[in-house]
Amino acid sequence: MYVDLGSALDATPGVSRDSLERLDDQVATAHDRIEAGRNDHDHGYAALNLPARVDLDAIRSAVAPFADAEAVLTVGIGGSGLGAATLANALAGPDDPDAYVLDNVDPEHVARLLDSLPLARTAVNVVSKSGTTVETLSNFLVVREAMADAGVDWTDRTLVTTGESGNLRQLADAHDLPLLSVPDGVPGRFSVLSSVGLAVAAIQGHDLDAICAGAADTADGLSGSLFETPAYAYGAATYALAARGATTNVMMPYAERLETFAEWFAQLWAESLGKDGLGQTPARALGATDQHSQLQLYRAGPREKVVTLLRPTHRPDRPIPETDLDGLSYLGGSTLGDLIDAEFGATEASLAASGVPAIRVEIDGVDERSLGALLYGMEAACVLYGELAGVSTFTQPAVEWGKRAARGLLGGGDVPAAEAVEDRASLRIDP
Ligand SMILES: O=P(O)(O)OC[C@H]1O[C@H](O)[C@H](O)[C@@H](O)[C@@H]1O
C-alpha cells in the first residue's frame, strides 16, 4: 500500500509538512504502545499479529467438505460478514463458487436469496464471534429450515466460525459441524485476516498464503515514523485533518472490485474511532461513477471532508474501439484503463483546485497479496489514529446498547434500553 499526502498539504482543512513532522513524535510514542500491546497480546492489538498467527491449515481442513460448492452463503453481520464479502467481491473469478452474504433481516431479501440458491450445492458459513447476534442467529434458523424443506441435510452443508462459548458453539458441538474459532483478542471488525474472513476465500480457492504474506510485509514494515510507514502516514494524516475540521472521510476506490472494501473500511473507521464526541464519519463512494453524482458536494459543499482516492496501479484492460463519430476521435488508441486513470487524476486535481484535501492510496493490483497489504494497512492506520486521538479503539458500547434494546423488544429479557424505545417522542405528520 502506497500513500501520497501531497494533495492534503495546501488544502482547507489541510496539514503542512511541518505539522506532520511535529506529529511524528506522537506517532513514535503511539507505535511503541501498539508494539507493547502486540507483544502482550492485548485485546485488539492482537489483531495486528494475525498474519503470523493464523492457522491456514485449520481453515483449509474445515472447508474441505465443501469442495463441491457452487455457492457459498455467509450468514454474519458487521465484522462477521464484511471481511468475507470484501475478499470475495475483490477476488472472485468466473469459475469460483458464487459468494453471498446474508447480513440483513429484510424478510423479502432473505426469501428471494434463498429461492435463488442451489441449496444442495451451497456451503453455509455461519459466523458470529459472540454467538448471540440476533440477526445472524435468526437468519441461520431460516436458512436451516429452507434447507430442510428442500430435502437437504443442513448439517452436511454448514460451517461454523464462532468464539469459545455461546449458542453457535453449542450448536456446532451438538451436530459435530466443521468448526473454526475466532481468535482471542480480535474484535470483529479487525478479524478479516482470520478464519472469519478467510474461510470463504478458501472455499473459492484463493491463495490464503499470499493474502497473509501481503499483510505480513505491511506488519514487518511498521516503524515509529509516519514518513517511513504508509499505514501510519494514512492514520496520522486523517487524524490531523479531522482535528482541523475534516470530520468526514470519503473512501472512493476506482475499481468495482473494491466497492465492498469501502463498506468494510466504513465499519472499521466508524466503530473504532467514533467515541467521546470524536471520530471521522466514513462516507462511501465509487470512482468514476460518483464523479457524476457526489463530486459536486465534495468539491463545493461544506469544508469538512478529506477524500481518499484508492486505485490499483495494474489491472486487466480493454481497448476502447475506434470510432468515426465526430468529437470522439481523441479516444482513439485509448483503453478503459487509461480512461479510469485519467478520471482518477482529474478528480484529484479538481479537488486540489478547490482546496479540498485528498489522500492518494495505491495498491499494485486487486490480487491476494495487495489486498492483504491494504486490509492490514488500514487496520494499522486505524489503530494509530485511535492512539493519537486517545479513544478506546477496540470497544463499541454504543452498538451494544442497540443490540440490547432490540433483544428486549422481542421479549429477550427485562432490558432498560428497550423501555427507551417505547418512550420515544413522536411528532407525526399524517397526510
Ligand atoms: O460476530 P458477532 O458477535 O455476531 O458480532 C457482529 C457485529 O455485532 C455488532 O454490531 C458489533 O458492533 C460488530 O463489531 C460486530 O462485528
Coordinates of C-alpha atoms and ligand atoms in Angstrom, one line a residue:
M1 CA 0.0 0.0 0.0
Y2 CA 1.4 3.3 -1.1
V3 CA 0.2 6.6 0.4
D4 CA 0.7 10.1 -1.0
L5 CA -0.3 13.0 1.2
G6 CA 0.6 15.8 -1.4
S7 CA -3.0 16.8 -2.0
A8 CA -3.7 17.3 1.7
L9 CA -0.8 19.7 2.3
D10 CA -2.2 23.0 0.9
A11 CA -5.8 22.4 1.4
T12 CA -8.6 23.6 3.7
P13 CA -8.6 21.9 6.1
G14 CA -5.0 20.8 5.5
V15 CA -1.9 19.6 7.1
S16 CA 1.5 21.2 6.5
R17 CA 4.7 19.2 6.2
D18 CA 5.9 21.0 9.4
S19 CA 2.9 19.9 11.3
L20 CA 3.3 16.3 10.1
E21 CA 6.9 16.4 11.3
R22 CA 5.8 17.7 14.7
L23 CA 3.2 14.9 14.8
D24 CA 5.8 12.3 14.1
D25 CA 7.0 12.4 17.7
Q26 CA 3.5 11.3 18.8
V27 CA 3.5 8.7 16.1
A28 CA 6.7 7.2 17.6
T29 CA 5.1 7.1 21.1
A30 CA 1.9 5.6 19.7
H31 CA 3.9 3.0 17.7
D32 CA 5.7 1.9 21.0
R33 CA 2.3 1.5 22.6
I34 CA 1.0 -0.5 19.7
E35 CA 4.1 -2.8 19.7
A36 CA 3.7 -3.3 23.5
G37 CA 0.1 -4.2 23.0
R38 CA 1.1 -6.7 20.3
N39 CA 3.8 -8.2 22.4
D40 CA 1.4 -8.7 25.3
H41 CA -1.4 -10.0 23.0
D42 CA -3.7 -7.3 24.4
H43 CA -7.3 -7.2 23.2
G44 CA -7.5 -5.5 19.8
Y45 CA -3.7 -5.1 19.4
A46 CA -3.6 -8.9 19.0
A47 CA -5.4 -8.5 15.6
L48 CA -2.2 -6.9 14.3
N49 CA -0.4 -10.3 14.9
L50 CA -2.9 -12.3 12.8
P51 CA -0.7 -12.6 9.7
A52 CA 1.9 -14.5 11.6
R53 CA -0.6 -16.4 13.8
V54 CA -3.5 -17.5 11.6
D55 CA -3.7 -21.3 11.2
L56 CA -4.3 -21.6 7.4
D57 CA -4.2 -25.4 7.5
A58 CA -7.1 -25.4 10.0
I59 CA -9.1 -23.2 7.7
R60 CA -8.3 -25.4 4.7
S61 CA -9.4 -28.6 6.5
A62 CA -12.6 -27.0 7.8
V63 CA -13.7 -26.1 4.3
A64 CA -12.6 -29.4 2.7
P65 CA -16.1 -30.9 2.9
F66 CA -17.4 -28.0 0.7
A67 CA -15.1 -28.6 -2.3
D68 CA -18.2 -29.3 -4.5
A69 CA -19.9 -26.0 -3.6
E70 CA -21.5 -24.0 -6.4
A71 CA -22.3 -21.2 -3.9
V72 CA -21.2 -20.1 -0.5
L73 CA -23.6 -18.2 1.8
T74 CA -22.1 -16.4 4.7
V75 CA -24.6 -15.7 7.5
G76 CA -23.0 -13.0 9.6
I77 CA -23.2 -9.2 10.2
G78 CA -20.7 -6.4 10.7
G79 CA -17.2 -7.7 11.1
S80 CA -18.5 -11.2 10.8
G81 CA -19.7 -10.5 7.2
L82 CA -17.9 -7.6 5.7
G83 CA -14.4 -9.1 5.6
A84 CA -15.5 -12.2 3.8
A85 CA -17.6 -10.1 1.4
T86 CA -14.7 -7.8 0.7
L87 CA -12.3 -10.6 -0.2
A88 CA -15.0 -12.5 -2.2
N89 CA -16.0 -9.4 -4.2
A90 CA -12.4 -8.3 -4.8
L91 CA -11.1 -11.7 -5.9
A92 CA -14.0 -13.6 -7.4
G93 CA -13.1 -15.3 -10.7
P94 CA -15.6 -16.7 -13.3
D95 CA -15.2 -20.3 -12.2
D96 CA -15.4 -19.7 -8.4
P97 CA -18.4 -20.6 -6.3
D98 CA -20.7 -17.5 -6.1
A99 CA -20.4 -15.8 -2.7
Y100 CA -23.3 -14.2 -0.9
V101 CA -23.6 -12.6 2.5
L102 CA -26.8 -12.5 4.5
D103 CA -26.2 -9.6 6.8
N104 CA -29.7 -8.2 7.0
V105 CA -33.0 -9.5 8.2
D106 CA -35.2 -7.9 5.5
P107 CA -37.6 -10.8 5.0
E108 CA -38.2 -10.2 1.3
H109 CA -34.5 -10.2 0.6
V110 CA -33.9 -13.3 2.6
A111 CA -36.7 -15.2 0.8
R112 CA -35.5 -14.1 -2.6
L113 CA -31.9 -15.1 -2.0
L114 CA -32.9 -18.5 -0.6
D115 CA -35.2 -19.1 -3.6
S116 CA -32.3 -18.4 -6.0
L117 CA -29.6 -20.6 -4.3
P118 CA -28.8 -24.2 -5.3
L119 CA -29.3 -25.3 -1.7
A120 CA -28.0 -28.8 -2.1
R121 CA -24.7 -27.3 -3.5
T122 CA -24.5 -24.3 -1.2
A123 CA -21.9 -24.1 1.7
V124 CA -23.4 -22.2 4.6
N125 CA -20.8 -20.3 6.5
V126 CA -22.3 -19.1 9.8
V127 CA -20.1 -16.5 11.6
S128 CA -20.6 -14.8 14.9
K129 CA -17.9 -14.1 17.4
S130 CA -20.3 -13.7 20.3
G131 CA -22.6 -16.5 19.1
T132 CA -25.6 -14.4 20.2
T133 CA -26.2 -11.8 17.5
V134 CA -29.9 -11.9 16.9
E135 CA -29.8 -11.1 13.1
T136 CA -27.3 -13.8 12.4
L137 CA -29.0 -16.5 14.5
S138 CA -32.4 -15.7 13.2
N139 CA -31.2 -15.8 9.6
F140 CA -29.4 -19.1 10.2
L141 CA -32.6 -20.6 11.6
V142 CA -34.4 -19.5 8.5
V143 CA -31.6 -20.9 6.2
R144 CA -31.6 -24.2 8.1
E145 CA -35.4 -24.5 7.7
A146 CA -35.2 -23.7 4.0
M147 CA -32.6 -26.5 3.6
A148 CA -34.7 -29.0 5.5
D149 CA -37.7 -28.0 3.3
A150 CA -35.6 -28.7 0.2
G151 CA -34.6 -32.1 1.5
V152 CA -31.0 -31.1 2.1
D153 CA -29.3 -32.2 5.3
W154 CA -28.1 -28.8 6.6
T155 CA -25.5 -30.5 8.9
D156 CA -23.6 -31.6 5.8
R157 CA -23.6 -28.1 4.3
T158 CA -22.8 -25.9 7.4
L159 CA -19.5 -24.5 8.7
V160 CA -19.5 -22.5 11.9
T161 CA -17.0 -19.8 13.0
T162 CA -17.5 -18.5 16.5
G163 CA -15.9 -17.7 19.9
E164 CA -15.2 -20.1 22.7
S165 CA -18.8 -20.1 24.1
G166 CA -22.3 -19.2 23.1
N167 CA -25.2 -20.6 21.2
L168 CA -23.4 -21.2 18.0
R169 CA -20.6 -23.2 19.6
Q170 CA -23.2 -25.4 21.4
L171 CA -24.9 -26.0 18.1
A172 CA -21.7 -26.9 16.3
D173 CA -20.7 -29.3 19.1
A174 CA -24.2 -30.8 19.2
H175 CA -24.2 -31.6 15.5
D176 CA -20.4 -32.2 15.1
L177 CA -20.2 -29.5 12.4
P178 CA -16.9 -28.3 11.0
L179 CA -15.9 -25.5 13.4
L180 CA -13.4 -22.6 13.3
S181 CA -12.6 -20.3 16.2
V182 CA -12.5 -16.6 16.2
P183 CA -9.0 -15.9 17.6
D184 CA -8.8 -14.4 21.1
G185 CA -8.3 -10.7 21.4
V186 CA -9.6 -9.9 17.9
P187 CA -12.6 -7.6 17.6
G188 CA -14.9 -8.5 14.7
R189 CA -14.0 -5.5 12.5
F190 CA -10.3 -6.5 12.8
S191 CA -10.9 -10.2 12.0
V192 CA -10.7 -10.3 8.2
L193 CA -7.3 -11.9 8.3
S194 CA -8.6 -14.8 10.4
S195 CA -11.0 -17.7 9.8
V196 CA -13.7 -15.0 9.8
G197 CA -12.7 -13.5 6.5
L198 CA -10.5 -16.3 5.1
A199 CA -12.9 -19.3 5.1
V200 CA -14.9 -18.0 2.1
A201 CA -11.7 -17.2 0.3
A202 CA -10.5 -20.7 0.9
I203 CA -13.8 -22.2 -0.4
Q204 CA -13.4 -20.0 -3.5
G205 CA -9.8 -21.4 -3.9
H206 CA -7.9 -18.1 -3.4
D207 CA -4.3 -18.0 -2.3
L208 CA -4.5 -17.6 1.5
D209 CA -0.7 -17.6 1.8
A210 CA -0.5 -14.7 -0.5
I211 CA -3.1 -12.7 1.4
C212 CA -1.2 -13.3 4.7
A213 CA 2.1 -12.6 3.1
G214 CA 0.9 -9.2 1.9
A215 CA -0.3 -8.4 5.4
A216 CA 2.9 -9.7 7.0
D217 CA 5.0 -7.5 4.8
T218 CA 3.0 -4.5 6.0
A219 CA 3.3 -5.7 9.6
D220 CA 7.0 -6.0 9.3
G221 CA 7.3 -2.5 7.8
L222 CA 5.6 -0.7 10.8
S223 CA 8.1 1.7 12.2
G224 CA 8.0 4.7 14.6
S225 CA 7.8 7.3 11.8
L226 CA 4.9 8.2 9.5
F227 CA 7.4 9.1 6.8
E228 CA 8.6 5.5 6.6
T229 CA 5.3 3.7 7.1
P230 CA 2.4 4.3 4.6
A231 CA -0.2 2.9 7.0
Y232 CA 0.8 5.3 9.7
A233 CA 1.0 8.1 7.2
Y234 CA -2.6 7.5 6.4
G235 CA -3.7 7.2 10.1
A236 CA -1.7 10.2 11.2
A237 CA -2.8 12.5 8.3
T238 CA -6.5 11.5 8.7
Y239 CA -6.2 12.2 12.4
A240 CA -4.6 15.6 11.9
L241 CA -7.1 16.5 9.2
A242 CA -10.0 15.5 11.5
A243 CA -8.6 17.6 14.3
R244 CA -8.6 20.6 11.8
G245 CA -12.2 20.0 10.8
A246 CA -12.2 17.2 8.2
T247 CA -14.7 15.2 10.1
T248 CA -15.8 13.2 7.1
N249 CA -13.6 10.8 5.2
V250 CA -14.8 9.7 1.8
M251 CA -13.4 6.4 0.8
M252 CA -13.5 6.4 -3.0
P253 CA -12.0 3.3 -4.7
Y254 CA -11.5 3.5 -8.5
A255 CA -12.3 -0.2 -9.0
E256 CA -15.6 -2.0 -8.9
R257 CA -13.9 -4.9 -7.2
L258 CA -13.1 -2.6 -4.2
E259 CA -16.6 -1.3 -3.7
T260 CA -17.2 -3.7 -0.8
F261 CA -13.8 -2.7 0.7
A262 CA -15.2 0.8 1.2
E263 CA -18.0 -0.8 3.3
W264 CA -15.5 -2.8 5.3
F265 CA -13.5 0.4 5.8
A266 CA -16.6 2.3 7.0
Q267 CA -17.2 -0.2 9.8
L268 CA -13.6 -0.2 10.8
W269 CA -13.4 3.6 10.9
A270 CA -16.8 4.4 12.4
E271 CA -17.0 1.7 15.1
S272 CA -13.3 2.1 16.2
L273 CA -13.0 5.8 16.2
G274 CA -16.5 7.2 16.9
K275 CA -16.2 7.7 20.7
D276 CA -16.3 10.6 23.2
G277 CA -17.6 13.1 20.7
L278 CA -14.6 12.3 18.4
G279 CA -14.2 10.4 15.2
Q280 CA -14.4 10.8 11.5
T281 CA -17.5 9.9 9.6
P282 CA -16.7 7.4 6.8
A283 CA -18.6 8.0 3.5
R284 CA -18.6 5.5 0.7
A285 CA -18.2 6.5 -3.0
L286 CA -17.1 4.7 -6.1
G287 CA -14.9 6.2 -8.9
A288 CA -15.6 7.0 -11.6
T289 CA -19.3 6.6 -11.1
D290 CA -19.7 9.0 -8.2
Q291 CA -17.8 11.8 -10.0
H292 CA -21.2 12.2 -11.7
S293 CA -23.2 12.4 -8.5
Q294 CA -21.4 13.2 -5.3
L295 CA -18.3 15.0 -6.5
Q296 CA -20.2 18.3 -6.7
L297 CA -20.7 18.2 -2.9
Y298 CA -17.1 17.0 -2.2
R299 CA -15.7 20.0 -4.2
A300 CA -18.2 22.7 -3.3
G301 CA -20.0 21.6 -0.2
P302 CA -19.1 22.1 3.5
R303 CA -15.3 22.1 4.2
E304 CA -15.4 19.2 6.5
K305 CA -14.0 16.4 4.3
V306 CA -11.0 14.5 3.2
V307 CA -11.3 12.3 0.1
T308 CA -9.4 9.1 0.0
L309 CA -8.7 8.2 -3.6
L310 CA -7.8 4.5 -3.9
R311 CA -6.7 2.6 -7.0
P312 CA -4.8 -0.4 -8.3
T313 CA -1.9 0.6 -10.5
H314 CA -2.3 -2.5 -12.6
R315 CA -5.5 -4.1 -13.8
P316 CA -6.7 -6.1 -16.8
D317 CA -7.5 -3.6 -19.5
R318 CA -9.8 -3.3 -22.6
P319 CA -9.3 -1.0 -25.6
I320 CA -11.9 1.5 -26.5
P321 CA -12.9 0.7 -30.1
E322 CA -12.1 3.2 -32.8
T323 CA -15.0 5.3 -33.9
D324 CA -15.5 7.9 -36.7
L325 CA -18.0 9.8 -34.6
D326 CA -17.2 13.5 -34.5
G327 CA -15.8 14.6 -31.2
L328 CA -14.7 11.2 -30.0
S329 CA -11.6 10.9 -32.1
Y330 CA -9.5 11.8 -29.0
L331 CA -10.3 8.4 -27.6
G332 CA -8.5 6.7 -30.5
G333 CA -6.0 4.2 -29.2
S334 CA -7.0 4.6 -25.6
T335 CA -8.3 1.9 -23.2
L336 CA -10.9 1.9 -20.5
G337 CA -7.9 1.6 -18.1
D338 CA -6.4 4.9 -19.5
L339 CA -9.8 6.5 -19.1
I340 CA -10.4 5.5 -15.4
D341 CA -6.8 6.6 -14.6
A342 CA -7.4 9.9 -16.3
E343 CA -10.6 10.3 -14.3
F344 CA -8.7 9.5 -11.0
G345 CA -6.1 12.1 -11.8
A346 CA -8.8 14.6 -12.9
T347 CA -10.7 14.2 -9.6
E348 CA -7.6 14.6 -7.6
A349 CA -6.7 17.8 -9.5
S350 CA -10.2 19.1 -9.3
L351 CA -10.3 18.7 -5.5
A352 CA -6.9 20.3 -5.2
A353 CA -8.1 23.2 -7.4
S354 CA -10.9 23.8 -4.8
G355 CA -8.5 23.3 -1.9
V356 CA -10.3 20.1 -0.7
P357 CA -7.8 17.7 0.9
A358 CA -7.3 14.3 -0.8
I359 CA -5.1 11.4 0.1
R360 CA -4.0 9.0 -2.7
V361 CA -3.7 5.4 -1.7
E362 CA -2.4 2.9 -4.3
I363 CA -2.0 -0.9 -4.4
D364 CA -0.2 -2.9 -7.1
G365 CA -3.4 -4.7 -8.2
V366 CA -6.6 -6.2 -7.0
D367 CA -4.9 -9.5 -6.1
E368 CA -4.4 -11.5 -2.9
R369 CA -1.1 -10.0 -1.9
S370 CA -2.1 -6.4 -2.4
L371 CA -5.4 -6.9 -0.6
G372 CA -3.7 -8.5 2.4
A373 CA -1.4 -5.4 2.5
L374 CA -4.4 -3.0 2.1
L375 CA -6.6 -4.6 4.7
Y376 CA -3.7 -4.8 7.2
G377 CA -2.5 -1.3 6.4
M378 CA -5.9 0.2 7.1
E379 CA -6.2 -1.7 10.3
A380 CA -2.8 -0.4 11.4
A381 CA -3.8 3.1 10.3
C382 CA -7.0 2.9 12.4
V383 CA -5.2 1.7 15.5
L384 CA -2.7 4.5 15.1
Y385 CA -5.4 7.1 14.7
G386 CA -7.1 5.7 17.8
E387 CA -3.9 6.1 19.8
L388 CA -3.4 9.6 18.7
A389 CA -7.0 10.6 19.5
G390 CA -6.9 8.8 22.8
V391 CA -10.1 6.8 22.2
S392 CA -10.8 3.2 23.1
T393 CA -10.4 1.8 19.6
F394 CA -11.5 -1.8 20.3
T395 CA -14.8 -1.3 22.0
Q396 CA -18.3 -0.5 20.6
P397 CA -20.5 0.4 23.6
A398 CA -23.0 2.4 21.6
V399 CA -23.7 -0.5 19.2
E400 CA -24.1 -2.9 22.2
W401 CA -26.9 -0.6 23.5
G402 CA -28.9 -1.0 20.4
K403 CA -28.4 -4.8 20.4
R404 CA -29.7 -5.0 23.9
A405 CA -32.7 -2.8 23.1
A406 CA -33.7 -4.9 20.1
R407 CA -33.4 -8.1 22.1
G408 CA -35.5 -6.6 24.9
L409 CA -38.3 -5.5 22.4
L410 CA -38.5 -9.1 21.2
G411 CA -39.1 -10.3 24.8
G412 CA -35.5 -11.3 25.3
G413 CA -35.4 -10.2 29.0
D414 CA -36.0 -7.2 31.1
V415 CA -33.9 -4.7 29.3
P416 CA -34.0 -1.0 30.3
A417 CA -32.8 0.0 26.8
A418 CA -36.0 -1.4 25.4
E419 CA -38.1 1.0 27.5
A420 CA -36.3 3.9 26.0
V421 CA -37.5 2.7 22.6
E422 CA -41.1 2.6 23.9
D423 CA -40.7 6.1 25.4
R424 CA -39.6 7.8 22.2
A425 CA -41.0 11.2 21.4
S426 CA -43.3 11.5 18.4
L427 CA -44.2 14.4 16.2
R428 CA -46.0 12.6 13.4
I429 CA -47.5 14.5 10.4
D430 CA -50.2 12.5 8.6
P431 CA -51.4 13.3 5.1
Ligands
LIG1 O1 -19.7 -11.6 15.4 P1 -20.8 -11.1 16.2 O2 -20.7 -11.4 17.6 O3 -22.1 -11.7 15.7 O4 -21.0 -9.6 16.0 C1 -21.3 -9.0 14.8 C2 -21.2 -7.5 14.9 O5 -22.0 -7.1 16.0 C3 -22.0 -5.8 16.4 O6 -22.7 -5.0 15.5 C4 -20.6 -5.2 16.7 O7 -20.7 -3.9 16.9 C5 -19.8 -5.5 15.5 O8 -18.5 -5.1 15.7 C6 -19.8 -7.0 15.2 O9 -18.9 -7.2 14.1

